[in-house]
Coordinates of C-alpha atoms and ligand atoms in Angstrom, one line a residue:
X1024 CA 22.4 -87.4 26.3
X1025 CA 20.9 -84.3 24.5
X1026 CA 18.4 -85.3 21.8
X1027 CA 19.2 -84.0 18.4
X1028 CA 15.6 -83.4 17.6
X1029 CA 13.5 -81.3 20.0
X1030 CA 10.7 -83.3 21.7
X1031 CA 8.6 -80.5 23.0
X1032 CA 5.3 -80.3 24.8
X1033 CA 2.3 -78.4 23.6
X1034 CA -0.6 -76.7 25.3
X1035 CA -2.7 -79.7 26.6
X1036 CA -6.2 -78.2 25.9
X1037 CA -7.6 -75.3 24.0
X1038 CA -11.0 -73.7 23.6
X1039 CA -11.8 -71.2 20.8
X1040 CA -14.8 -69.0 20.2
X1041 CA -16.6 -65.6 20.9
X1042 CA -17.8 -65.8 24.5
X1043 CA -15.8 -69.0 25.2
X1044 CA -14.3 -67.5 28.4
X1045 CA -17.8 -67.8 29.9
X1046 CA -17.2 -71.5 30.0
X1047 CA -14.7 -71.1 32.8
X1048 CA -16.8 -72.6 35.5
X1049 CA -17.0 -76.0 33.7
X1050 CA -13.4 -75.8 32.9
X1051 CA -12.2 -75.2 36.5
X1052 CA -14.5 -77.8 38.1
X1053 CA -12.1 -80.7 37.6
X1054 CA -9.1 -78.5 38.6
X1055 CA -10.1 -77.6 42.2
X1056 CA -8.4 -80.2 44.4
X1057 CA -8.5 -80.9 48.3
X1058 CA -10.0 -77.5 49.0
X1059 CA -7.1 -75.6 47.6
X1060 CA -8.1 -72.4 45.8
X1061 CA -8.0 -71.4 42.2
X1062 CA -6.2 -68.1 41.8
X1063 CA -7.1 -65.7 39.0
X1064 CA -4.4 -63.3 37.9
X1065 CA -6.1 -60.5 35.9
X1066 CA -4.4 -57.6 34.3
X1067 CA -5.1 -54.4 36.4
X1068 CA -6.9 -52.8 33.5
X1069 CA -9.8 -55.2 34.4
X1070 CA -10.3 -53.9 37.9
X1071 CA -13.9 -52.8 38.2
X1072 CA -14.7 -54.0 34.6
X1073 CA -17.8 -56.2 34.0
X1074 CA -15.6 -59.2 33.2
X1075 CA -14.8 -59.6 36.9
X1076 CA -18.4 -60.5 37.6
X1077 CA -18.0 -63.5 35.1
X1078 CA -15.1 -65.0 37.0
X1079 CA -16.5 -68.1 38.8
X1080 CA -15.0 -67.3 42.2
X1081 CA -16.0 -70.1 44.7
X1082 CA -15.0 -70.6 48.3
X1083 CA -11.4 -69.6 48.9
X1084 CA -10.7 -68.7 45.2
X1085 CA -9.1 -65.3 44.8
X1086 CA -8.7 -62.7 42.1
X1087 CA -5.3 -60.9 42.2
X1088 CA -4.9 -57.9 39.9
X1089 CA -1.5 -57.8 38.3
X1090 CA 0.1 -54.4 37.7
X1091 CA 1.4 -54.4 34.2
X1092 CA 2.8 -50.9 34.2
X1093 CA 6.1 -52.6 33.7
X1094 CA 6.7 -56.0 32.2
X1095 CA 7.2 -58.9 34.6
X1096 CA 10.3 -59.3 36.8
X1097 CA 11.8 -62.2 38.7
X1098 CA 11.3 -60.2 41.9
X1099 CA 7.6 -59.7 41.2
X1100 CA 7.1 -63.3 40.4
X1101 CA 8.9 -64.4 43.6
X1102 CA 6.7 -62.0 45.6
X1103 CA 3.5 -63.5 44.2
X1104 CA 4.7 -67.0 44.9
X1105 CA 5.6 -66.0 48.5
X1106 CA 2.2 -64.4 49.0
X1107 CA 0.3 -67.5 47.8
X1108 CA 2.4 -69.9 49.8
X1109 CA 1.9 -67.8 52.9
X1110 CA -1.8 -67.4 52.5
X1111 CA -2.8 -70.7 51.2
X1112 CA 0.2 -73.1 51.4
X1113 CA -1.0 -74.8 48.2
X1114 CA -3.2 -73.8 45.3
X1115 CA -5.1 -75.9 42.8
X1116 CA -4.1 -73.7 39.9
X1117 CA -3.6 -70.3 38.5
X1118 CA -5.5 -68.8 35.6
X1119 CA -4.2 -65.7 33.9
X1120 CA -6.3 -63.1 32.0
X1121 CA -4.2 -60.6 30.1
X1122 CA -1.6 -59.9 27.5
X1123 CA 1.9 -61.4 27.4
X1124 CA 2.8 -59.9 30.7
X1125 CA 0.0 -61.6 32.7
X1126 CA 0.3 -64.8 30.7
X1127 CA 4.1 -65.0 31.5
X1128 CA 3.5 -64.1 35.2
X1129 CA 0.9 -66.9 35.4
X1130 CA 3.3 -69.5 33.9
X1131 CA 6.2 -68.3 36.1
X1132 CA 4.3 -68.3 39.4
X1133 CA 2.8 -71.7 38.6
X1134 CA 6.3 -73.1 38.1
X1135 CA 7.7 -71.3 41.2
X1136 CA 4.9 -72.8 43.5
X1137 CA 6.9 -76.2 43.1
X1138 CA 10.5 -75.1 42.6
X1139 CA 12.8 -73.7 45.3
X1140 CA 14.6 -70.4 45.3
X1141 CA 14.2 -67.5 43.0
X1142 CA 12.8 -67.5 39.5
X1143 CA 16.0 -65.8 38.5
X1144 CA 17.8 -69.1 39.1
X1145 CA 15.7 -70.6 36.3
X1146 CA 16.1 -68.0 33.6
X1147 CA 17.6 -70.0 30.7
X1148 CA 16.9 -73.2 28.9
X1149 CA 15.7 -76.4 30.7
X1150 CA 16.7 -75.4 34.3
X1151 CA 13.3 -75.8 35.9
X1152 CA 13.3 -79.1 37.9
X1153 CA 9.7 -79.8 38.9
X1154 CA 6.4 -79.3 37.1
X1155 CA 4.4 -76.4 38.3
X1156 CA 0.7 -76.3 39.5
X1157 CA -2.0 -76.3 36.9
X1158 CA -2.0 -73.1 34.8
X1159 CA -4.3 -71.7 32.2
X1160 CA -4.1 -68.7 30.0
X1161 CA -6.8 -66.4 28.6
X1162 CA -5.3 -63.8 26.2
X1163 CA -6.8 -60.3 26.1
X1164 CA -4.2 -59.0 23.6
X1165 CA -3.0 -60.9 20.6
X1166 CA 0.5 -61.2 19.2
X1167 CA 3.1 -62.4 21.7
X1168 CA 2.4 -66.1 21.3
X1169 CA 2.8 -66.4 25.0
X1170 CA -0.3 -68.5 25.0
X1171 CA 1.5 -71.3 23.2
X1172 CA 5.1 -70.9 23.9
X1173 CA 7.4 -72.9 26.3
X1174 CA 8.8 -69.8 27.9
X1175 CA 7.8 -67.0 30.2
X1176 CA 10.0 -63.9 29.7
X1177 CA 11.2 -62.2 32.9
X1178 CA 13.5 -59.3 33.6
X1179 CA 16.0 -60.4 36.3
X1180 CA 18.9 -59.0 38.3
X1181 CA 21.3 -59.6 35.5
X1182 CA 19.4 -60.4 32.3
X1183 CA 16.0 -60.4 30.5
X1184 CA 15.4 -64.1 29.7
X1185 CA 12.6 -66.6 29.9
X1186 CA 12.2 -69.7 31.9
X1187 CA 12.2 -72.0 28.9
X1188 CA 11.2 -75.5 30.0
X1189 CA 8.9 -78.5 29.2
X1190 CA 6.9 -77.5 32.3
X1191 CA 6.2 -74.0 31.1
X1192 CA 3.4 -74.4 28.5
X1193 CA -0.2 -73.9 29.6
X1194 CA -2.4 -76.9 30.6
X1195 CA -5.3 -75.0 29.2
X1196 CA -5.8 -71.9 26.9
X1197 CA -9.1 -70.2 26.2
X1198 CA -9.1 -68.1 23.0
X1199 CA -12.0 -65.7 23.1
X1200 CA -11.7 -62.9 20.6
X1201 CA -14.3 -60.9 22.6
X1202 CA -11.8 -60.2 25.2
X1203 CA -9.4 -58.3 23.0
X1204 CA -12.0 -55.8 21.9
X1205 CA -11.3 -52.9 24.3
X1206 CA -7.5 -52.9 24.2
X1207 CA -6.0 -49.5 23.3
X1208 CA -5.4 -49.2 19.6
X1209 CA -1.7 -48.4 19.8
X1210 CA -1.1 -51.3 22.1
X1211 CA -3.0 -53.6 19.9
X1212 CA -0.9 -52.5 16.9
X1213 CA 2.5 -53.0 18.7
X1214 CA 1.6 -56.4 20.1
X1215 CA 0.3 -57.3 16.7
X1216 CA 3.6 -56.3 15.1
X1217 CA 5.3 -58.6 17.7
X1218 CA 3.5 -61.4 15.9
X1219 CA 4.4 -60.1 12.4
X1220 CA 8.1 -59.9 13.4
X1221 CA 8.0 -63.4 14.9
X1222 CA 7.0 -64.6 11.5
X1223 CA 9.7 -62.8 9.6
X1224 CA 12.4 -63.8 12.0
X1225 CA 11.3 -67.4 12.1
X1226 CA 10.9 -67.7 8.3
X1227 CA 14.2 -66.1 7.5
X1228 CA 16.2 -67.9 10.2
X1229 CA 18.7 -70.7 9.8
X1230 CA 16.8 -72.9 12.3
X1231 CA 13.8 -73.1 10.0
X1232 CA 12.4 -76.5 9.1
X1233 CA 9.2 -77.6 7.4
X1234 CA 7.3 -77.8 10.7
X1235 CA 8.1 -74.3 11.7
X1236 CA 7.6 -73.0 8.1
X1237 CA 4.1 -74.4 7.9
X1238 CA 3.0 -72.4 11.0
X1239 CA 5.1 -69.3 10.1
X1240 CA 3.6 -69.1 6.7
X1241 CA 0.0 -69.3 8.0
X1242 CA 0.7 -66.7 10.5
X1243 CA 2.4 -64.4 8.0
X1244 CA -0.5 -64.8 5.5
X1245 CA -3.0 -63.7 8.2
X1246 CA -0.8 -60.8 9.1
X1247 CA -0.5 -59.7 5.6
X1248 CA -4.3 -59.9 5.1
X1249 CA -5.1 -57.8 8.2
X1250 CA -2.3 -55.3 7.9
X1251 CA -1.7 -54.9 4.2
X1252 CA -4.8 -56.1 2.3
X1253 CA -7.8 -55.1 4.4
X1254 CA -8.9 -51.5 4.8
X1255 CA -10.8 -51.9 8.0
X1256 CA -10.0 -53.3 11.5
X1257 CA -13.0 -55.3 12.5
X1258 CA -14.1 -58.5 14.4
X1259 CA -12.5 -60.7 11.6
X1260 CA -9.2 -58.8 12.1
X1261 CA -9.2 -59.6 15.8
X1262 CA -10.0 -63.3 15.1
X1263 CA -7.3 -63.5 12.5
X1264 CA -4.7 -61.9 14.7
X1265 CA -5.6 -64.2 17.6
X1266 CA -4.9 -67.2 15.3
X1267 CA -1.8 -65.5 13.7
X1268 CA -0.4 -65.1 17.2
X1269 CA -1.0 -68.9 17.9
X1270 CA 0.7 -70.0 14.7
X1271 CA 3.5 -67.5 15.1
X1272 CA 4.2 -68.8 18.5
X1273 CA 4.1 -72.5 17.2
X1274 CA 6.5 -71.4 14.5
X1275 CA 9.1 -70.1 16.9
X1276 CA 8.7 -73.3 19.1
X1277 CA 10.8 -75.2 16.6
X1278 CA 13.0 -72.3 15.4
X1279 CA 13.8 -69.1 17.1
X1280 CA 13.3 -65.3 16.9
X1281 CA 16.1 -63.1 15.6
X1282 CA 17.8 -59.7 15.4
X1283 CA 14.9 -57.4 16.2
X1284 CA 14.1 -59.5 19.3
X1285 CA 17.8 -59.5 20.5
X1286 CA 18.0 -55.7 20.2
X1287 CA 14.5 -55.2 21.7
X1288 CA 15.6 -57.2 24.8
X1289 CA 18.5 -54.7 25.3
X1290 CA 16.1 -51.7 24.8
X1291 CA 13.8 -53.2 27.4
X1292 CA 16.6 -54.0 29.9
X1293 CA 18.2 -50.6 29.9
X1294 CA 15.4 -48.3 29.0
X1295 CA 12.3 -50.3 30.1
X1296 CA 10.8 -50.1 26.7
X1297 CA 7.9 -52.5 26.3
X1298 CA 8.3 -55.6 24.1
X1299 CA 6.0 -54.8 21.2
X1300 CA 7.2 -51.1 20.7
X1301 CA 10.8 -52.1 21.3
X1302 CA 10.6 -54.6 18.5
X1303 CA 9.1 -52.0 16.1
X1304 CA 11.9 -49.5 17.0
X1305 CA 14.5 -52.2 16.3
X1306 CA 12.9 -53.8 13.3
X1307 CA 12.5 -50.3 11.6
X1308 CA 16.3 -50.0 11.4
X1309 CA 17.4 -53.5 10.2
X1310 CA 16.3 -53.5 6.6
X1311 CA 19.7 -54.9 5.6
X1312 CA 19.0 -58.1 7.5
X1313 CA 15.3 -58.5 6.7
X1314 CA 14.8 -56.6 3.4
X1315 CA 11.3 -57.8 2.4
X1316 CA 10.0 -57.9 5.9
X1317 CA 11.1 -54.4 6.8
X1318 CA 9.9 -53.0 3.5
X1319 CA 6.3 -54.3 4.3
X1320 CA 6.6 -53.2 7.9
X1321 CA 7.3 -49.6 6.6
X1322 CA 4.1 -49.9 4.4
X1323 CA 2.2 -51.0 7.4
X1324 CA 3.2 -48.2 9.8
X1325 CA 2.4 -45.7 7.1
X1326 CA -1.0 -47.2 6.4
X1327 CA -1.9 -47.3 10.2
X1328 CA -0.2 -43.9 10.7
X1329 CA 2.0 -45.1 13.5
X1330 CA 4.9 -42.9 14.6
X1331 CA 7.7 -45.2 15.7
X1332 CA 9.8 -43.4 18.3
X1333 CA 13.3 -42.4 17.4
X1334 CA 16.5 -41.2 19.1
X1335 CA 15.6 -43.4 22.0
X1336 CA 19.3 -44.1 22.8
X1337 CA 20.6 -40.6 22.4
X1338 CA 20.8 -39.8 26.1
X1339 CA 22.5 -43.0 27.1
X1340 CA 26.0 -43.0 28.7
X1341 CA 28.8 -45.1 27.2
X1342 CA 28.4 -47.5 30.2
X1343 CA 24.7 -48.0 29.4
X1344 CA 25.3 -48.5 25.7
X1345 CA 27.9 -51.2 26.5
X1346 CA 25.5 -52.9 28.9
X1347 CA 22.7 -52.8 26.3
X1348 CA 24.9 -54.2 23.7
X1349 CA 26.0 -56.9 26.1
X1350 CA 22.4 -57.9 26.8
X1351 CA 21.6 -58.1 23.1
X1352 CA 24.7 -60.2 22.2
X1353 CA 24.1 -62.5 25.1
X1354 CA 21.1 -63.9 23.4
X1355 CA 23.2 -66.3 21.3
X1356 CA 20.5 -68.6 19.9
X1357 CA 18.7 -65.6 18.4
X1358 CA 21.8 -64.4 16.6
X1359 CA 22.7 -67.9 15.5
X1360 CA 19.2 -68.4 14.1
X1361 CA 19.4 -65.1 12.3
X1362 CA 23.0 -65.3 11.0
X1363 CA 24.0 -68.9 11.1
X1364 CA 26.8 -70.8 13.1
X1365 CA 29.4 -68.2 12.2
X1366 CA 27.4 -65.3 13.5
X1367 CA 30.2 -64.0 15.7
X1368 CA 32.1 -63.3 12.4
X1369 CA 29.2 -61.3 11.1
X1370 CA 28.2 -59.2 14.2
X1371 CA 30.1 -57.7 17.1
X1372 CA 29.9 -55.1 19.8
X1373 CA 30.6 -52.4 17.3
X1374 CA 28.0 -53.3 14.8
X1375 CA 25.3 -53.8 17.4
X1376 CA 26.2 -50.4 18.9
X1377 CA 25.9 -48.8 15.6
X1378 CA 22.4 -50.3 15.1
X1379 CA 21.4 -48.9 18.6
X1380 CA 22.8 -45.5 17.6
X1381 CA 20.4 -45.4 14.6
X1382 CA 17.3 -46.0 16.8
Ligands
NAD892 N1 6.3 -66.0 26.5 C1 6.5 -65.7 25.3 O1 6.6 -66.5 24.5 C2 6.5 -64.2 24.9 C3 6.7 -63.8 23.6 C4 6.7 -62.5 23.3 C5 6.6 -61.6 24.3 N2 6.4 -61.9 25.6 C6 6.3 -61.0 26.7 O2 5.0 -60.4 26.6 C7 5.0 -59.1 27.2 C8 4.3 -58.1 26.4 O3 3.0 -58.5 26.3 P1 1.9 -57.7 25.5 O4 2.5 -57.1 24.3 O5 0.8 -58.7 25.2 O6 1.4 -56.6 26.5 P2 1.2 -56.5 28.0 O7 0.7 -57.8 28.5 O8 2.4 -56.0 28.7 O9 0.0 -55.4 28.1 C9 0.2 -54.1 27.6 C10 -0.8 -53.1 28.1 O10 -2.1 -53.5 27.6 C11 -3.1 -53.5 28.6 N3 -4.1 -54.5 28.2 C12 -3.9 -55.8 28.0 N4 -5.1 -56.4 27.5 C13 -6.0 -55.4 27.4 C14 -7.4 -55.3 27.1 N5 -8.1 -56.4 26.6 N6 -8.0 -54.1 27.2 C15 -7.4 -53.0 27.6 N7 -6.0 -53.0 28.0 C16 -5.4 -54.2 27.9 C17 -2.3 -53.8 29.8 O11 -2.9 -53.3 31.0 C18 -1.0 -53.1 29.6 O12 -1.1 -51.8 30.0 C19 6.5 -58.8 27.5 O13 6.8 -59.0 28.8 C20 7.2 -59.8 26.6 O14 8.5 -60.1 27.1 C21 6.4 -63.2 25.9
FE2_893 FE1 8.1 -61.3 20.7

């Protein structure tokens, strides 16, 4: 029987602090089992960067650089799983260094090491059958909340959807604000806005409860401090955003995201637009649904002098528009959270398409 109150797992262990990622050697000691290697997935940006020298590669451990030119796909995850199986048979664990793309790839491949078939078979809610191998996440960009969430978002053959399961959350997370220092400014902004939008969508959703609200409010308070109140972007801003991302992710664990995310998934599926920027493009046009949140968002983009792309859908065919609308409307829990149980009476193909036409 389905439980009426969610009983969800959390990240088992977490370390926080400037330089804390240098503690990796101690952390992985107990993870290495029966001579099976530890695999490090690192965002390709770190190839030939000094951080690679600090990875405690021992014996048959291996670093694999993950190309994040596009966000993760089920095919890419399956390929990595096949490669690890072929080369090593078993691995002791996988540790991912990167933004949401590498964190999600890490979670997905760790699960697929112990589950048959394609990761596309498990896109959805609670479809994963067996626990994965040990997996740890080390964020190098803050905002997605992928470090705490019970999902790993993948683009598959017929949808963009995560593998949501009790086995998905990390066994270990290392929060080291130093690692987010060199990320490109615009990317830091867009991924930061992902966090801001998580807060607005969670706090204004019908799924909200006191548990979720307590995390969402803290995350929003931190976002407002760094994006609206402060005049400089400094070390403290990076620390605050790292913790806002964590709390924002915790807030959605017991609620859901909403309309900007549903629309952004469509933009990503058809146009390949990245998650953070796609959320901004969508959120910018939905003031009628989130009046306060969008008003502040407009202040933020003006303050940070960010140009949100527009007319992104203008060259799409009728077929593509239909497909995009279908992807967005397929994310039923997101619409239900945003608009309530009767959401189908409040939004339909025509209204969603009209929103896309504004973008
Ligand atoms: N699992 C979840 O709960 C969840 C939630 C929200 C979003 N997501 C997913 O997260 C992904 C987006 O993640 P993201 O916004 O963190 O971006 P990302 O991981 O896609 O990275 C964006 C770019 O930043 C670069 N980069 C990352 N860290 C860097 C650093 N420290 N220095 C320099 N460059 C760096 C990468 O090379 C890449 O080019 C999407 O696939 C989205 O679906 C997952
Ligand atoms: Fe998001």
